[in-house]
Amino acid sequence: QLSIFTLSFFVNQAYNNWRMVYFATRSIQGRINDICLLLTLSAARSNEYGEVDGITGYQTQIEGRVDDDGDERDAKKLVQDVTRLLRISHTFFWAVKPICSDGLSDVLFKDEIDDIPTDSDGSRFGPLLLSPQGLEMLVKYGQLTRREVNALKKTNLAPSQYPYVLMEWAGLRIMSGLRKGELVGGPGLEENF
């Protein structure tokens, strides 16, 4: 009877832990979905201002509109920037969580991935992604820009705080898009973001 009690107790604890992780994951995914839906719905679409993307109709060129850093910005670029920042933020969020998986065991062509050190164990995969080498790899694959990596390093924050920095950047990019007319909406849209 004691063994049945012990077994059922630990199975129940494991199930409760799985359920908490599952609901946290779905909650985060849902909020990212909400932001991306609002973003794509409100992205400027117009034939009057430059070239129009044939699939989505996003404004892809805004005459005379230049961002604070001197880069020309447009609605299509805004959508791409924000979704990329949110995707990497979500990845970084889970990278700081302790796990026992190497993240590669279900990859079919894992022998073709040569950027991952062969001596890495599963418990260090998340910290490896957040390390300077991992950040460089993300630049190489176009998931972060050189400027973003330099800015992350200059924050002097622990890598566990990187997801929140990226979320803040996504929010700032959205607010900049509202100000510059890359997003079309009013106070209600801004409030929902």
Tab-separated table of C-alpha atoms in Angstrom, residues 14 75 101 134 186:
chain	number	residue	atom	x	y	z
A	14	ALA	CA	4.782	15.085	-12.234
A	75	ALA	CA	5.151	48.399	-42.582
A	101	SER	CA	17.189	17.864	-23.151
A	134	GLY	CA	25.333	31.585	-29.103
A	186	GLY	CA	-6.046	54.867	-32.889
